[in-house]
CSV table of C-alpha atoms in Angstrom, one decimal:
chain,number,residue,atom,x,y,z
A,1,UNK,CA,-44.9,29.3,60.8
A,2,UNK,CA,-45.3,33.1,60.7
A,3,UNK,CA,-48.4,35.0,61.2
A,4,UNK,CA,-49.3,38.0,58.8
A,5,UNK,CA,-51.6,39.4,61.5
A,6,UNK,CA,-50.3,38.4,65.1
A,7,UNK,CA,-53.0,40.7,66.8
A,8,UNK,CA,-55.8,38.8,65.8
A,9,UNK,CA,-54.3,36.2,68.5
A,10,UNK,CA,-55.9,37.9,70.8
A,11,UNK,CA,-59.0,36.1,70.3
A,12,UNK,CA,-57.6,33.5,71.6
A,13,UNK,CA,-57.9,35.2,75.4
A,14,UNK,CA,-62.0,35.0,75.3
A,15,UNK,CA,-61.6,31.0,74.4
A,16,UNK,CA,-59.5,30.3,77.0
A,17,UNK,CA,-61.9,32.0,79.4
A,18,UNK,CA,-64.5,30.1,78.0
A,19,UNK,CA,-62.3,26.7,78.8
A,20,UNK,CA,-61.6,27.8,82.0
A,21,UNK,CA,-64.9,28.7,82.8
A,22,UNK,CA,-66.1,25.1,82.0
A,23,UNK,CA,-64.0,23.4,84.4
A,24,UNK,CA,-65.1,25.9,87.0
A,25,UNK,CA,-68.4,25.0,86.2
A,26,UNK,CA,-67.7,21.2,86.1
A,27,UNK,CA,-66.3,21.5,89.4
A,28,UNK,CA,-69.1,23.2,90.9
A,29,UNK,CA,-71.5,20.2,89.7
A,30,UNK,CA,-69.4,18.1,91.5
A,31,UNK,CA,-69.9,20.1,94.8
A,32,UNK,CA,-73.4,20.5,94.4
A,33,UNK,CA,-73.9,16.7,93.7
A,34,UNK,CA,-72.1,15.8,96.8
A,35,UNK,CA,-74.1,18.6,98.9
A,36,UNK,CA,-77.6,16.5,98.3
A,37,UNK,CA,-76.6,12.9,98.1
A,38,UNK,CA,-73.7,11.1,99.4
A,39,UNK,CA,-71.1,9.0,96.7
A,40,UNK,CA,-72.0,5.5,97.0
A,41,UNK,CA,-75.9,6.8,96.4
A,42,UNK,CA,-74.4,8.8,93.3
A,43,UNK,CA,-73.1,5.6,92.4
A,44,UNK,CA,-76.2,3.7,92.3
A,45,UNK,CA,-78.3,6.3,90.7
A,46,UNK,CA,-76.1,6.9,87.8
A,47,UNK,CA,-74.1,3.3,87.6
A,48,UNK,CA,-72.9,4.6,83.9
A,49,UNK,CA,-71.7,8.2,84.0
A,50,UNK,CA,-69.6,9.1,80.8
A,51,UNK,CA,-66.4,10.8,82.8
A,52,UNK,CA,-64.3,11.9,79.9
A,53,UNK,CA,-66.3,11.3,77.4
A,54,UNK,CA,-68.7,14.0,78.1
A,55,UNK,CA,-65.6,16.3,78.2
A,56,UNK,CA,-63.9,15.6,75.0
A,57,UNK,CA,-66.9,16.7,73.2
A,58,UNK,CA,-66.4,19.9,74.9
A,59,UNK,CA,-62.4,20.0,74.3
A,60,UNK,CA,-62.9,19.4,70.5
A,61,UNK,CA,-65.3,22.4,70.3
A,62,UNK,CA,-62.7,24.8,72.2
A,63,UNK,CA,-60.1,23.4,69.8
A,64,UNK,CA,-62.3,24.2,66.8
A,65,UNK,CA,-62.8,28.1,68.4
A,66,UNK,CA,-58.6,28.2,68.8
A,67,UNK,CA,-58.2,26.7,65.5
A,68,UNK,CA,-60.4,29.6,63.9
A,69,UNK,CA,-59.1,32.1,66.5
A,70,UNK,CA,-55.4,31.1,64.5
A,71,UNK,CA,-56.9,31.8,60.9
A,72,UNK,CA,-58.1,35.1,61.5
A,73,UNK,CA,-54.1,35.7,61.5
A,74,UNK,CA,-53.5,34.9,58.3
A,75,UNK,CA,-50.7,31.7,59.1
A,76,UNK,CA,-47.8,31.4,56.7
A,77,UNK,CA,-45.7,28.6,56.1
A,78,UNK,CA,-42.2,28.2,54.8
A,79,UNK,CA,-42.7,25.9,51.2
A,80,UNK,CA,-39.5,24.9,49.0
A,81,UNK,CA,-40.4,25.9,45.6
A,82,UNK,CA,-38.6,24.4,42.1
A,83,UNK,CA,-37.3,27.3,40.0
A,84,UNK,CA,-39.0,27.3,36.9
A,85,UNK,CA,-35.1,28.6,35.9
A,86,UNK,CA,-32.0,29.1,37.3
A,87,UNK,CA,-28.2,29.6,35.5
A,88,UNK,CA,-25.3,27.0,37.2
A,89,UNK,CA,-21.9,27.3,36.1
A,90,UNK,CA,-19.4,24.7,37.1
A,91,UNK,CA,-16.1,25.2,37.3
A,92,UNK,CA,-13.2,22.2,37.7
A,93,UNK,CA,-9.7,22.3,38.7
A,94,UNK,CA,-7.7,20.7,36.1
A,95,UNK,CA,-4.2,21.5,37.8
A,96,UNK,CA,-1.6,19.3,37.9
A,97,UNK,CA,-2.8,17.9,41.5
A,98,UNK,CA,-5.7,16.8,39.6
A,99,UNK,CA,-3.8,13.7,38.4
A,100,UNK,CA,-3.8,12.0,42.5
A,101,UNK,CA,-4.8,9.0,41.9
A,102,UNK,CA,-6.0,8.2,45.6
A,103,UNK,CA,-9.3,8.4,43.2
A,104,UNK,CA,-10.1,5.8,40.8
A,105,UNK,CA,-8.5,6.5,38.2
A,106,UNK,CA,-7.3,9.5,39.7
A,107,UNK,CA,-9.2,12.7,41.3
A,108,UNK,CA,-10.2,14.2,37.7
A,109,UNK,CA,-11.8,11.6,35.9
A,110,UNK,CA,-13.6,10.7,39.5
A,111,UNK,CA,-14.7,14.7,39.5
A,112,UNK,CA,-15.8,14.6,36.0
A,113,UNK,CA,-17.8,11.8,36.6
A,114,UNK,CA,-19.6,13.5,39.6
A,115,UNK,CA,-19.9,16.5,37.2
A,116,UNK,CA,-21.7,14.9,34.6
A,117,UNK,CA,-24.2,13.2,36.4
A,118,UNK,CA,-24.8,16.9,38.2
A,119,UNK,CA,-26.1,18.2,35.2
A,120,UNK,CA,-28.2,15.0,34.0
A,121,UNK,CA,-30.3,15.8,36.8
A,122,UNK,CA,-30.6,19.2,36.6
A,123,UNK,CA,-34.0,20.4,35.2
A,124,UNK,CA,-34.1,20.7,31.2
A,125,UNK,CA,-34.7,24.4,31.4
A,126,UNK,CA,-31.8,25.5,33.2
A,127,UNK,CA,-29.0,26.8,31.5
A,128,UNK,CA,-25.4,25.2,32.3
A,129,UNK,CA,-22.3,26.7,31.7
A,130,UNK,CA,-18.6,24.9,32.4
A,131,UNK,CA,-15.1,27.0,33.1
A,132,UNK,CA,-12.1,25.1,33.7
A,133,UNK,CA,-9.0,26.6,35.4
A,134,UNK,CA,-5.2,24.9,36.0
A,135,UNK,CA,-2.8,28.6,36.1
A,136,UNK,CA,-5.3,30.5,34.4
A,137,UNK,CA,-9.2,30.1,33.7
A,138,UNK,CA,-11.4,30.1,30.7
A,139,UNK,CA,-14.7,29.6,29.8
A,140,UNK,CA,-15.4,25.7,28.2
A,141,UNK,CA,-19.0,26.7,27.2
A,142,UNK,CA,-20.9,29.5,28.0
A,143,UNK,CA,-24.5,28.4,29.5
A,144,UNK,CA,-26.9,26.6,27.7
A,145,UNK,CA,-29.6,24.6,27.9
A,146,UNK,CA,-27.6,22.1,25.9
A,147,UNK,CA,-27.4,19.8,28.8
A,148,UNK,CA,-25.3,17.0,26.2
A,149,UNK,CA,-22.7,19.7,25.0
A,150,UNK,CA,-21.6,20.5,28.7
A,151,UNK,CA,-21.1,16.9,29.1
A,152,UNK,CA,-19.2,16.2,26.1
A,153,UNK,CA,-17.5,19.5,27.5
A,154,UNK,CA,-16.5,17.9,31.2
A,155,UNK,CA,-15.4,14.5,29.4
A,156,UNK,CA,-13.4,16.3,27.2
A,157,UNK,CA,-11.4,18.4,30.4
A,158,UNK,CA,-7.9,17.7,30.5
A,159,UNK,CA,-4.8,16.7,30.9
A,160,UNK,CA,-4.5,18.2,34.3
A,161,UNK,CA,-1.2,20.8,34.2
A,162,UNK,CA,-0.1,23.9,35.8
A,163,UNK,CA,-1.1,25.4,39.3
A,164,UNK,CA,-4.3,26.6,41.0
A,165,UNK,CA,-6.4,29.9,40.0
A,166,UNK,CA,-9.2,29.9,41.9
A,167,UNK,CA,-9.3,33.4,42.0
A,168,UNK,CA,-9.4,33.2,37.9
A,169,UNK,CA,-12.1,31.4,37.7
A,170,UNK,CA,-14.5,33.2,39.7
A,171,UNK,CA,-13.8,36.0,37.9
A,172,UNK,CA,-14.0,34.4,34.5
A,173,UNK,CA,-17.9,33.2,35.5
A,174,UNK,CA,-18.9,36.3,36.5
A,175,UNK,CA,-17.5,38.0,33.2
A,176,UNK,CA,-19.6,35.3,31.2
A,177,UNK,CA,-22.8,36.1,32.8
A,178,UNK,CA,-22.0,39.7,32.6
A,179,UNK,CA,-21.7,39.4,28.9
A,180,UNK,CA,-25.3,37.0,28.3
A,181,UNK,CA,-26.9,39.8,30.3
A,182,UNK,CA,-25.4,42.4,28.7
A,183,UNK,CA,-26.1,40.5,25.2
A,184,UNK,CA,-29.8,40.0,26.5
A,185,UNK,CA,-30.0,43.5,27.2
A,186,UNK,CA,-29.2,44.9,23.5
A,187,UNK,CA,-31.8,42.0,22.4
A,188,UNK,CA,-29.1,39.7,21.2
A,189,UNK,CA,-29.0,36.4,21.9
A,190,UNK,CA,-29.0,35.9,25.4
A,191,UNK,CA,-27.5,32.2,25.4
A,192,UNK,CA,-26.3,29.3,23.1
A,193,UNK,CA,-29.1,27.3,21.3
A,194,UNK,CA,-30.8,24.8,22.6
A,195,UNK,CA,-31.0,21.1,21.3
A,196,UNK,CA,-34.3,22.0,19.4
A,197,UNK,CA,-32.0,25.1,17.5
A,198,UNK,CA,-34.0,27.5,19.9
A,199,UNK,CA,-32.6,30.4,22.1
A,200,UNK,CA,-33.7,30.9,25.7
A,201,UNK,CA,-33.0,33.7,27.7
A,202,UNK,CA,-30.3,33.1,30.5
A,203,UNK,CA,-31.3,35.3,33.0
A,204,UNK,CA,-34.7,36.8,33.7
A,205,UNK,CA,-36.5,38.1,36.7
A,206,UNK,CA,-36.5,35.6,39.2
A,207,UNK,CA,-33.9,33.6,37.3
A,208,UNK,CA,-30.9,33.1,39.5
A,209,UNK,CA,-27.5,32.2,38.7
A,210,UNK,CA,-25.5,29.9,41.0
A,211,UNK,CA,-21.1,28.9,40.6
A,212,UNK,CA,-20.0,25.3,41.9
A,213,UNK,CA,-16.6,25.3,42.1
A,214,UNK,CA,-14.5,22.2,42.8
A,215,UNK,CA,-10.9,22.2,43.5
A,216,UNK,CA,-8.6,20.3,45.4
A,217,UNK,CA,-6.0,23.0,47.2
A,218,UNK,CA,-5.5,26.6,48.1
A,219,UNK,CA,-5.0,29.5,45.2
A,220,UNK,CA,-1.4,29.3,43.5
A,221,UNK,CA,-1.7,31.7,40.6
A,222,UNK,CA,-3.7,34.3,39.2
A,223,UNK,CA,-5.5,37.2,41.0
A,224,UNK,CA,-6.8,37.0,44.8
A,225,UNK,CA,-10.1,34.7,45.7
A,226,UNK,CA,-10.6,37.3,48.5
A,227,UNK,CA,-11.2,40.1,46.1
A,228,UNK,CA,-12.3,37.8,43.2
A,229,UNK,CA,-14.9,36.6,46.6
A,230,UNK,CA,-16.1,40.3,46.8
A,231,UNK,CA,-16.7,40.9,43.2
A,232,UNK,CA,-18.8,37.6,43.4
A,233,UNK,CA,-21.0,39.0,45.8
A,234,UNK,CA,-21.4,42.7,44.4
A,235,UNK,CA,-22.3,40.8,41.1
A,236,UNK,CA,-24.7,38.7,43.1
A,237,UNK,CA,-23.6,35.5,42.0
A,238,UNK,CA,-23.7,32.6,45.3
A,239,UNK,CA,-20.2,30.8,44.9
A,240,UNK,CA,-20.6,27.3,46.7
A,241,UNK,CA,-17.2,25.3,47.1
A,242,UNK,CA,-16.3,21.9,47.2
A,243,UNK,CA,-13.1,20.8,48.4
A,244,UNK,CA,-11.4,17.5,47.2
A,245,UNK,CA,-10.4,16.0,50.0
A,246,UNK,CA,-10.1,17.0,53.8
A,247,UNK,CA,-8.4,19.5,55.3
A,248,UNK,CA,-4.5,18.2,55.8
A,249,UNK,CA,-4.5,15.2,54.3
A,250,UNK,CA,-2.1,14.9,51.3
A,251,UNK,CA,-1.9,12.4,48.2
A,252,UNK,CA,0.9,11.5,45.9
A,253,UNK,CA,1.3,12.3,42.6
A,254,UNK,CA,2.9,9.8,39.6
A,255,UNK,CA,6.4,11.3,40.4
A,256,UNK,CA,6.5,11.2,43.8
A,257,UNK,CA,5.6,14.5,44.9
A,258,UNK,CA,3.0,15.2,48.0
A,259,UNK,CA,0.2,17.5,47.1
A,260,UNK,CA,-1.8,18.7,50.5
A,261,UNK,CA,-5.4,19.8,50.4
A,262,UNK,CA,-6.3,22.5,51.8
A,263,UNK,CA,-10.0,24.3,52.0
A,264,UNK,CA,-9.5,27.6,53.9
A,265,UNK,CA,-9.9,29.6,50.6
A,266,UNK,CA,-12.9,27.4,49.6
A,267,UNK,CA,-14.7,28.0,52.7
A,268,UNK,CA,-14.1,31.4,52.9
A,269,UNK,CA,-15.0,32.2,49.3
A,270,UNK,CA,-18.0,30.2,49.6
A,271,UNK,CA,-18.8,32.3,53.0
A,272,UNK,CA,-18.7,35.3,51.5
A,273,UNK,CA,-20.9,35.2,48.4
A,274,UNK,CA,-23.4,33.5,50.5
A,275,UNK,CA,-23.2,30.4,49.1
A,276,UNK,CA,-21.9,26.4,50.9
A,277,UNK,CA,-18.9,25.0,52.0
A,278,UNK,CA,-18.5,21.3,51.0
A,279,UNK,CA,-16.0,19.0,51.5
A,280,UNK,CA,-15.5,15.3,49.7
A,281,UNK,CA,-12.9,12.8,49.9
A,282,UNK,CA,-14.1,9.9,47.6
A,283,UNK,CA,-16.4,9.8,44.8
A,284,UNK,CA,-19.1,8.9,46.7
A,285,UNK,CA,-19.3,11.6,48.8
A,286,UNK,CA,-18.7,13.9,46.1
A,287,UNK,CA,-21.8,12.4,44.3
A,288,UNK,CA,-23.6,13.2,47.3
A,289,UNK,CA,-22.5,16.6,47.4
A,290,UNK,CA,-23.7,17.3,43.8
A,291,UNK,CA,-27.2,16.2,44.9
A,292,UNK,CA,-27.1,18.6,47.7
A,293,UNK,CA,-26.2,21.2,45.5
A,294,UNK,CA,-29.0,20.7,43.2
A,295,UNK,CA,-31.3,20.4,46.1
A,296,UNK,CA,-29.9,24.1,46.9
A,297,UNK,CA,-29.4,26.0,43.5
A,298,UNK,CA,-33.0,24.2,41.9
A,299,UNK,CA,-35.1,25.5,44.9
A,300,UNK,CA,-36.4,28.6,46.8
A,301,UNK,CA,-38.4,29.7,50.2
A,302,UNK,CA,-41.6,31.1,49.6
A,303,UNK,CA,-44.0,32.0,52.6
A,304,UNK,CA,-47.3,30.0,51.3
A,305,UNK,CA,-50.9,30.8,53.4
A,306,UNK,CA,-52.8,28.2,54.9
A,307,UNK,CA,-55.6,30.1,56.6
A,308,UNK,CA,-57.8,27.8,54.2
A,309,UNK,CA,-56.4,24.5,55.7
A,310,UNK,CA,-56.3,25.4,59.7
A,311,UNK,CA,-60.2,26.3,58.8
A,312,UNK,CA,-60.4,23.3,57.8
A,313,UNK,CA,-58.9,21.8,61.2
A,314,UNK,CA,-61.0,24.0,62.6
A,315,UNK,CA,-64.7,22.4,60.8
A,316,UNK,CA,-63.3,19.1,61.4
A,317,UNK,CA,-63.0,19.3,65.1
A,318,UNK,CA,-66.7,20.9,65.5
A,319,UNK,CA,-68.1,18.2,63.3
A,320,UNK,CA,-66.1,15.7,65.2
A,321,UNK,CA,-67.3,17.4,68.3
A,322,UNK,CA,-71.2,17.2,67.2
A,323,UNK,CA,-71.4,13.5,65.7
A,324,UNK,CA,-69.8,12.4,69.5
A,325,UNK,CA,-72.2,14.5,71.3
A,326,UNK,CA,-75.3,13.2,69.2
A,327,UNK,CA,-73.9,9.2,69.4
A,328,UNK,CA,-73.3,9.5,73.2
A,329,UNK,CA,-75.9,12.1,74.6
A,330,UNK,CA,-78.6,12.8,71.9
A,331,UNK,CA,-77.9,16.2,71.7
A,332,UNK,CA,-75.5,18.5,69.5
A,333,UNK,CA,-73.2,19.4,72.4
């Protein structure tokens, strides 16, 4: 919770001299009780004292006078809040270690799979763009809000060949967003049509863009992820990483040869443009993953107020204070 006005809480020093006050005054009753009658005679003169109930009246009404004390500082809390919007390219390793078949059928048809139910549950507005990348990297289709075409798109990747441009395909995303902006910018059209044969802007104020980039080993070809990593995050585009398998283990591919996976470059591209580090090793998990990017790229923190509610809190407790004072004593407090 954060406070917009922290001073304010200094009303709060008044209330607790108030409470303290009452139980220096309670224990001054019991003194001067004591003084003119003895304990068994207190006994028999009031048989049916309340004890605690005649001080929880009192606790709920200092409660009530914190509670207000808080609102007067205008209390913020942290709230997830759904983008109306948001831009997600996915990018897939379609390298010849892609054909590992310790996933059924083998690691690309499992990642696909994942893939395509991502972006069935991403919301209808956003716009989805796929770039595949073996030895080099292009763009499959630029983002739309097509959700169908990129599907047809990721069922249509393959056969896996060649080596490992991570560094490639970063670059390639951020040079298709570059373009849609720069497009959107001249007033052209800003992404590819929707089902309905509309157009919707790609990227508007408070419209973010997001890459989920899957791969199963370290870069191989192409140009560096460490400066493709930095160009990432001067283009402010989070790069979150998911690597194939853990960190040493190895798989064989039809042929014989050993493939190892490796996610050093993953992790540390995903570190540096801000966005997460993910690691899978079944199709499951990699499922799982998906969700937890969606969770991620579909939602933001906003600070919400809820001076309104701790009132509230605050009216409840006095009320709840006075209808117990009036059922056990006859009087408001």
């Amino acid at each position: 919770m954060r406070l917009t006005q922290p001073l304010f809480l200094l009303a709060l020093i008044p209330i607790a001299l108030l409470a303290i006050g009452y139980l220096v005054m309670q224990r001054r009753r019991i003194k001067y009780a004591l003084r003119f009658a003895t304990a068994p005679m207190l006994e028999r003169l009031v048989p049916h004292r309340p004890r605690w109930r005649r001080h929880l009246a009192a606790g709920l009404v200092v409660g009530a006078l914190a509670l207000l004390a808080v609102a007067t500082t205008q209390p913020q809390v942290r709230a997830q809040v759904p983008y109306e919007r948001a831009t997600i390219l996915v990018a897939i390793d379609t390298s010849a270690s892609m054909t590992a078949e310790d996933m059924s059928p083998n690691r690309l048809e499992a990642a696909k799979a994942a893939a395509v139910d991502f972006i069935d549950q991403l919301p209808p507005r956003y716009n989805v763009g796929l770039v595949s990348f073996s030895s080099g990297a292009r763009v499959v289709s630029s983002p739309t809000t097509d959700h169908a075409l990129v599907a047809r798109s990721i069922e249509g990747l393959g056969p896996p060949d060649g080596g490992t441009a991570i560094g490639e395909a970063v670059y390639s995303s951020i040079n298709d967003l570059r373009q849609i902006l720069d497009e959107a910018a001249a007033g052209g059209p800003s992404a590819s049509p929707s089902p309905d044969g509309s157009t919707d802007d790609t990227d508007e104020e408070g419209s973010p863009a997001h890459l989920v980039l899957l791969s199963d080993g370290g870069n191989s070809a192409g140009r560096n992820p460490v400066a493709a990593a930095e160009a990432a995050r001067e283009a402010g585009l989070p790069v979150s990483t998911i690597a194939y398998g853990t960190e040493g283990s190895s798989a064989a591919l039809p042929g014989g040869q050993s493939v190892e996976v490796r996610e050093d470059t993953l992790r540390e591209l995903a570190d540096t443009t801000g966005g997460q580090f993910y690691r899978a090793s079944s199709a499951d998990e990699l499922r799982e993953v998906y969700d937890d990017i969606g969770t991620l790229v579909g939602y933001h923190v906003e600070h919400r107020e809820i001076t309104v509610w701790v009132v509230i809190g605050a009216m409840v407790l006095a009320f709840a204070a006075a209808a117990l004072s009036l059922r056990w004593f006859a009087r408001l407090i």
